[in-house]
Short mmCIF file of C-alpha atoms in Angstrom, two decimals:
data_model
loop_
_atom_site.label_atom_id
_atom_site.label_comp_id
_atom_site.label_asym_id
_atom_site.label_seq_id
_atom_site.Cartn_x
_atom_site.Cartn_y
_atom_site.Cartn_z
CA MET A 1 26.70 22.16 34.93
CA ARG A 2 25.30 22.50 37.99
CA ASP A 3 26.21 20.36 40.85
CA ALA A 4 22.65 18.72 40.62
CA ASP A 5 23.27 18.06 36.88
CA VAL A 6 26.52 16.33 37.94
CA ALA A 7 25.05 14.30 40.37
CA ARG A 8 22.16 13.06 37.78
CA LEU A 9 24.65 12.34 34.86
CA PRO A 10 25.37 8.65 35.44
CA ALA A 11 21.01 8.12 35.27
CA ALA A 12 20.91 10.67 32.16
CA ARG A 13 23.73 8.37 30.38
CA GLN A 14 22.16 5.01 31.57
CA LEU A 15 18.95 5.87 30.16
CA ALA A 16 20.37 7.38 27.02
CA ASN A 17 22.08 4.15 26.33
CA GLU A 18 18.69 2.02 27.30
CA LEU A 19 16.24 4.25 25.09
CA LEU A 20 18.14 5.05 22.17
CA PRO A 21 17.92 1.62 20.37
CA ALA A 22 14.05 1.63 21.16
CA VAL A 23 13.34 5.16 20.00
CA SER A 24 15.65 5.46 17.08
CA ARG A 25 14.45 4.32 13.12
CA THR A 26 17.58 5.21 11.40
CA PHE A 27 20.13 6.77 13.82
CA ALA A 28 20.89 4.56 16.61
CA LEU A 29 23.78 2.56 15.08
CA SER A 30 25.38 5.65 13.36
CA ILE A 31 25.37 7.68 16.69
CA ARG A 32 27.41 4.99 18.19
CA VAL A 33 30.02 5.32 15.81
CA LEU A 34 30.78 8.93 16.71
CA ARG A 35 32.97 9.50 19.59
CA GLY A 36 33.51 12.25 22.11
CA GLU A 37 31.77 15.41 22.45
CA LEU A 38 30.24 15.07 18.80
CA GLY A 39 29.06 11.58 19.82
CA ARG A 40 27.27 13.16 23.09
CA ALA A 41 26.11 15.79 21.08
CA ALA A 42 24.51 13.88 18.27
CA LEU A 43 22.65 11.74 21.04
CA ALA A 44 21.32 14.69 23.03
CA ALA A 45 20.06 16.23 20.06
CA TYR A 46 18.49 13.01 18.64
CA LEU A 47 16.74 12.20 21.79
CA LEU A 48 15.38 15.78 22.06
CA CYS A 49 13.85 15.49 18.61
CA ARG A 50 12.20 12.27 19.66
CA ILE A 51 10.89 13.88 22.69
CA ALA A 52 9.65 16.78 20.25
CA ASP A 53 8.23 14.36 17.98
CA THR A 54 6.28 12.39 20.51
CA LEU A 55 4.53 15.43 21.54
CA GLU A 56 3.57 16.31 18.33
CA ASP A 57 2.16 12.94 17.73
CA GLU A 58 0.23 12.40 21.14
CA PRO A 59 -3.05 11.22 20.50
CA GLY A 60 -4.57 11.82 24.03
CA ARG A 61 -4.06 16.06 23.49
CA SER A 62 -5.84 18.71 21.84
CA ALA A 63 -3.77 20.85 19.30
CA GLU A 64 -3.82 23.77 21.84
CA GLN A 65 -2.50 21.26 24.53
CA LYS A 66 0.32 20.00 22.07
CA ALA A 67 1.24 23.27 21.05
CA HIS A 68 1.40 24.44 25.01
CA LEU A 69 3.80 21.26 25.58
CA LEU A 70 6.04 21.98 22.46
CA GLY A 71 6.07 25.71 24.20
CA GLU A 72 7.34 24.62 27.36
CA LEU A 73 9.98 22.05 25.90
CA ASP A 74 11.21 25.12 23.72
CA ALA A 75 11.36 27.24 27.23
CA CYS A 76 13.66 24.46 28.53
CA PHE A 77 16.37 25.24 26.38
CA GLU A 78 17.24 28.63 28.47
CA ASP A 79 16.13 27.65 31.81
CA ALA A 80 17.06 24.33 33.68
CA HIS A 81 14.98 24.76 36.25
CA LEU A 82 11.96 24.39 33.96
CA ALA A 83 13.70 21.50 32.34
CA ASP A 84 13.79 20.01 35.77
CA ALA A 85 10.20 20.39 36.27
CA PHE A 86 8.97 19.57 32.53
CA PRO A 87 8.30 15.52 33.61
CA ASN A 88 5.37 16.87 35.88
CA LEU A 89 3.71 18.30 32.58
CA VAL A 90 3.50 15.07 30.91
CA THR A 91 2.66 12.33 33.55
CA THR A 92 -0.03 10.96 31.11
CA LEU A 93 1.12 10.22 27.80
CA ALA A 94 -0.10 7.68 24.84
CA GLY A 95 2.28 5.93 23.00
CA ASP A 96 4.70 3.27 22.94
CA ASP A 97 6.59 2.26 26.28
CA ALA A 98 9.89 3.55 24.99
CA HIS A 99 8.83 6.83 23.89
CA VAL A 100 6.76 7.37 26.62
CA ARG A 101 9.51 6.68 29.42
CA LEU A 102 12.03 8.95 27.30
CA THR A 103 9.37 12.00 27.34
CA ARG A 104 8.78 11.37 30.81
CA ASN A 105 12.35 11.87 31.56
CA THR A 106 13.38 15.01 29.47
CA ASP A 107 14.65 16.61 32.60
CA LEU A 108 17.35 13.98 32.19
CA VAL A 109 17.91 14.45 28.53
CA PHE A 110 18.90 18.00 29.19
CA VAL A 111 21.35 17.06 31.72
CA LEU A 112 22.89 15.40 28.72
CA TYR A 113 22.51 18.60 26.81
CA ARG A 114 24.11 20.84 29.37
CA GLU A 115 26.85 18.55 29.63
CA LEU A 116 27.86 20.08 25.97
CA GLY A 117 30.48 22.88 25.51
CA GLU A 118 28.71 26.01 24.56
CA GLY A 119 29.64 25.87 20.46
CA PRO A 120 28.16 22.27 20.26
CA ARG A 121 25.18 23.12 22.83
CA GLY A 122 24.40 26.36 20.93
CA HIS A 123 24.13 24.62 17.66
CA VAL A 124 22.01 21.72 19.11
CA ARG A 125 19.87 24.66 20.69
CA ARG A 126 19.62 26.49 17.44
CA TRP A 127 17.91 23.69 15.53
CA VAL A 128 16.04 21.69 17.63
CA ARG A 129 14.18 25.01 18.61
CA GLU A 130 13.57 25.68 14.88
CA MET A 131 12.36 22.19 14.49
CA ILE A 132 10.09 22.82 17.64
CA GLY A 133 8.77 25.95 16.40
CA GLY A 134 7.54 24.06 13.01
CA MET A 135 6.26 21.31 14.67
CA ARG A 136 4.30 23.82 16.62
CA LYS A 137 2.94 25.63 13.62
CA PHE A 138 1.67 22.67 11.77
CA VAL A 139 0.18 21.34 15.05
CA LEU A 140 -1.91 24.19 15.21
CA LEU A 141 -2.33 24.86 11.50
CA TYR A 142 -4.12 21.14 11.36
CA PRO A 143 -6.15 20.90 14.84
CA SER A 144 -7.60 17.69 13.71
CA GLY A 145 -4.81 15.76 12.48
CA ILE A 146 -2.07 17.20 9.86
CA ARG A 147 -3.17 16.81 6.27
CA ILE A 148 -0.29 18.31 4.06
CA SER A 149 -2.23 20.35 1.20
CA ASN A 150 0.33 20.41 -1.56
CA ILE A 151 4.07 19.95 -2.48
CA ASP A 152 5.32 23.62 -0.95
CA GLU A 153 3.72 22.81 2.15
CA TYR A 154 5.10 19.21 2.10
CA ARG A 155 8.68 20.78 1.61
CA GLU A 156 7.99 23.36 4.52
CA TYR A 157 6.82 20.48 6.99
CA CYS A 158 9.91 18.48 5.81
CA TYR A 159 11.97 21.43 6.28
CA TYR A 160 10.86 21.65 10.00
CA VAL A 161 11.42 17.75 11.15
CA ALA A 162 14.33 16.90 9.07
CA GLY A 163 16.00 19.89 7.20
CA THR A 164 16.78 21.40 10.85
CA VAL A 165 18.80 18.13 11.35
CA GLY A 166 20.65 18.38 8.36
CA TYR A 167 21.88 21.86 9.14
CA MET A 168 22.17 21.12 12.97
CA LEU A 169 24.47 17.99 11.96
CA THR A 170 26.83 19.76 9.47
CA ASP A 171 27.24 22.47 12.11
CA LEU A 172 28.60 20.36 14.46
CA TRP A 173 30.67 18.59 11.89
CA ARG A 174 32.49 22.04 11.40
CA GLU A 175 32.78 22.40 14.98
CA HIS A 176 34.51 19.03 15.59
CA SER A 177 36.44 17.80 12.54
CA GLY A 178 39.44 20.03 11.21
CA ALA A 179 38.98 18.03 7.99
CA ILE A 180 36.06 20.30 7.11
CA THR A 181 37.58 23.37 6.05
CA GLU A 182 35.21 26.53 5.41
CA PRO A 183 34.64 26.37 1.61
CA ARG A 184 33.83 22.56 2.35
CA TYR A 185 31.45 23.20 4.99
CA HIS A 186 29.48 25.96 2.75
CA LEU A 187 29.62 22.96 -0.14
CA LEU A 188 27.82 20.99 2.46
CA ARG A 189 25.63 23.04 3.65
CA GLU A 190 24.31 23.62 0.11
CA ASN A 191 23.45 19.74 0.20
CA CYS A 192 22.25 19.05 4.12
CA ARG A 193 18.56 19.57 3.50
CA ALA A 194 18.56 17.11 0.73
CA PHE A 195 20.11 14.64 2.90
CA ALA A 196 18.04 15.10 5.51
CA GLU A 197 14.82 14.98 3.84
CA ALA A 198 15.54 12.25 1.73
CA LEU A 199 15.85 10.36 4.64
CA GLN A 200 12.58 11.61 5.99
CA THR A 201 10.59 11.24 2.72
CA VAL A 202 11.36 7.64 2.61
CA ASN A 203 10.28 7.28 6.12
CA ILE A 204 6.89 8.79 5.32
CA LEU A 205 6.37 6.36 2.33
CA LYS A 206 7.32 3.70 4.24
CA ASP A 207 5.00 4.44 7.07
CA VAL A 208 2.09 5.87 5.35
CA PRO A 209 -0.52 3.15 6.73
CA VAL A 210 0.66 3.70 10.19
CA ASP A 211 0.64 7.70 10.32
CA VAL A 212 -3.02 7.44 8.92
CA THR A 213 -4.56 4.62 11.30
CA GLN A 214 -2.36 5.52 14.51
CA GLU A 215 -1.33 8.79 14.20
CA ASN A 216 -4.25 10.33 12.44
CA SER A 217 -1.47 12.05 9.78
CA ILE A 218 -1.71 12.13 6.18
CA TYR A 219 1.80 13.34 4.93
CA ILE A 220 1.03 12.71 1.11
CA PRO A 221 -0.02 15.97 -0.48
CA GLU A 222 -3.73 16.31 -0.95
CA GLU A 223 -3.08 17.74 -4.47
CA LEU A 224 -1.20 14.92 -5.52
CA LEU A 225 -4.42 12.63 -4.83
CA ARG A 226 -6.83 15.00 -6.40
CA GLU A 227 -4.83 14.94 -9.66
CA HIS A 228 -5.60 11.35 -9.73
CA GLY A 229 -9.08 11.22 -8.54
CA GLY A 230 -8.41 10.80 -4.87
CA SER A 231 -8.40 12.52 -1.70
CA HIS A 232 -6.90 12.20 1.80
CA GLU A 233 -10.31 10.60 2.94
CA THR A 234 -9.72 7.95 0.56
CA ILE A 235 -5.61 7.27 0.83
CA LEU A 236 -6.46 3.70 1.82
CA SER A 237 -9.90 3.16 -0.01
CA PRO A 238 -9.37 -0.05 -2.26
CA GLU A 239 -11.89 1.41 -4.33
CA HIS A 240 -9.30 4.67 -5.11
CA ALA A 241 -6.10 2.26 -4.93
CA ALA A 242 -5.07 3.59 -8.71
CA ALA A 243 -5.07 7.42 -7.37
CA THR A 244 -3.19 6.60 -4.34
CA ARG A 245 -0.79 4.55 -6.56
CA SER A 246 -0.18 7.38 -8.78
CA ALA A 247 0.14 9.79 -5.96
CA VAL A 248 2.75 8.00 -4.01
CA ALA A 249 4.63 7.14 -7.36
CA ALA A 250 5.00 10.98 -7.96
CA LEU A 251 6.45 11.30 -4.06
CA VAL A 252 8.64 8.24 -4.76
CA GLN A 253 10.36 10.17 -7.59
CA LEU A 254 10.72 13.40 -5.55
CA ALA A 255 12.51 11.03 -3.05
CA TRP A 256 14.95 9.68 -5.41
CA HIS A 257 15.50 12.92 -6.76
CA ASP A 258 16.78 13.81 -2.80
CA VAL A 259 18.88 10.84 -2.47
CA GLU A 260 20.96 12.12 -5.56
CA GLY A 261 21.24 15.12 -3.45
CA ALA A 262 22.08 13.03 -0.46
CA GLN A 263 24.99 10.98 -1.93
CA ARG A 264 26.62 14.55 -3.09
CA TYR A 265 26.50 15.52 0.67
CA LEU A 266 27.76 12.27 1.65
CA LEU A 267 30.67 12.14 -1.30
CA LEU A 268 31.54 16.08 0.05
CA LEU A 269 32.58 14.79 3.50
CA PRO A 270 36.18 14.15 3.69
CA ARG A 271 37.69 10.94 3.51
CA ARG A 272 39.59 11.34 6.32
CA ALA A 273 36.78 12.27 8.82
CA VAL A 274 36.00 8.45 8.92
CA SER A 275 32.80 8.36 11.69
CA ILE A 276 30.91 11.13 10.15
CA ARG A 277 31.17 9.57 7.09
CA LEU A 278 29.94 6.33 8.39
CA PHE A 279 27.10 8.16 10.36
CA CYS A 280 25.88 9.31 7.11
CA ALA A 281 26.59 6.41 4.96
CA LEU A 282 24.53 3.87 7.05
CA PRO A 283 21.49 5.77 7.28
CA LEU A 284 21.31 6.54 3.38
CA ALA A 285 22.27 3.21 2.34
CA PHE A 286 19.06 1.88 4.40
CA ALA A 287 16.90 4.67 2.79
CA CYS A 288 18.16 3.57 -0.47
CA ALA A 289 17.43 -0.06 -0.02
CA THR A 290 13.81 0.88 1.48
CA LEU A 291 13.20 3.42 -1.55
CA ARG A 292 13.88 0.35 -3.73
CA GLU A 293 11.34 -2.22 -2.32
CA ILE A 294 8.73 0.74 -1.93
CA THR A 295 8.93 1.38 -5.64
CA ALA A 296 8.72 -2.08 -6.15
CA SER A 297 5.61 -2.24 -4.15
CA PRO A 298 3.47 0.37 -5.61
CA ASN A 299 0.48 -1.67 -4.11
CA ALA A 300 1.69 -1.67 -0.41
CA VAL A 301 0.06 1.79 0.48
CA PRO A 302 -3.41 1.07 -1.11
CA GLU A 303 -3.38 -2.27 0.63
CA GLY A 304 -2.24 -0.70 4.14
CA ARG A 305 1.32 -2.61 4.15
CA VAL A 306 4.58 -1.44 5.65
CA VAL A 307 7.59 -1.88 3.27
CA LYS A 308 10.55 -2.64 5.42
CA ILE A 309 14.25 -4.25 4.07
CA THR A 310 15.10 -7.58 5.76
CA ARG A 311 17.31 -7.78 8.67
CA GLY A 312 19.96 -9.50 7.06
CA GLU A 313 20.01 -7.00 4.34
CA VAL A 314 20.69 -4.03 7.31
CA LYS A 315 23.38 -6.39 8.54
CA SER A 316 25.02 -6.69 4.89
CA LEU A 317 24.57 -2.60 4.42
CA VAL A 318 26.23 -2.35 7.94
CA ALA A 319 29.38 -4.41 6.80
CA LEU A 320 29.59 -3.13 3.55
CA GLY A 321 29.60 0.45 4.83
CA PHE A 322 32.26 -0.08 7.29
CA ALA A 323 34.07 -1.76 4.38
CA ALA A 324 33.58 1.10 1.96
CA VAL A 325 33.54 4.41 4.09
CA ALA A 326 36.78 5.71 3.24
CA SER A 327 36.26 5.37 -0.49
CA ASN A 328 34.24 7.80 -2.58
CA ARG A 329 33.82 5.16 -5.81
CA ALA A 330 33.23 2.37 -2.98
CA LEU A 331 30.35 4.36 -1.28
CA ALA A 332 28.50 5.42 -4.39
CA GLY A 333 28.89 1.89 -5.66
CA LEU A 334 27.03 0.74 -2.36
CA LEU A 335 24.43 2.98 -2.69
CA LYS A 336 23.97 2.14 -6.40
CA ARG A 337 23.62 -1.76 -5.56
CA ALA A 338 21.29 -0.88 -2.81
CA ALA A 339 18.95 0.98 -4.94
CA ARG A 340 18.68 -1.88 -7.49
CA THR A 341 18.63 -5.29 -5.72
CA PRO A 342 18.72 -6.51 -2.26
CA VAL A 343 21.75 -6.54 -0.86
CA LYS A 344 23.15 -10.00 0.90
CA LEU A 345 25.67 -11.29 2.65
CA PRO A 346 26.70 -15.08 3.26
CA GLY A 347 26.01 -15.60 7.05
CA THR A 348 23.88 -12.31 7.71
CA GLY A 349 20.30 -14.32 8.53
#
């Protein structure tokens, strides 16, 4: 690290600790169960992904401007001076305060990145840059707002924004855990994309009304809507509610399929890699519970409602996740339970 980075490291760590809970949906608690350099790598990588996502969604800029900023963010991985200067490019941003503040402090996040050793830094660089490149591609492909056309394109988009994270995490697991042998690593890589994309699809299904009305993005494939007499233009139209319900139901089935792959990934993680298993178990349990509620609420999207699980269920899943983490049978049972019925422990609110 440069002397200037060492001097800024305390400020970078403070910023990360303050903003992580505010900018994360799924991984804030999970990141905090990781220790040492693995935890630092996951934190830096996650914040860099959130910055890229903020630039992709920024409503106040044209597609060309967004693509330019994503390209500049990509270049920051190779040039610390460009990273230092990046905040000067984003002095005006729209969006919630936490994401705006994070993006305006991109230079400090890169301080956290450069603190990492060569191995983990290489994994973060490779996969976050792959994500940024994919985001840039879709921003330019749909300059008036992302409109996913078919299932193949949906899969491609999910690979860039989520599948890349699955590969990155798996590479980081192998880097830091002696329990993950080479054969186990290759098995994990066969399932890591399903793990990450299952979480992504659940988030997409949960947030359809927000994405349409606030982000000007529609990820439900147009072909699914048209098969049932709808379209992107009518996705929130009461007159086309049946078409929207049917299209969403098709994507829900895809999500349940990916959840099966995600569970295989989780149970392939060695039982003595406790913190890594817990990192993956908690968001997957939340996703199973959320997908259960989405499945049980077919009218939520046509009515413009966002489906969420209760805070009490989140607390219950966390407690049960900690208790089950060392047992494949117990973890599988917890996921099955979350997928079927609300999980509620006494005293969880």
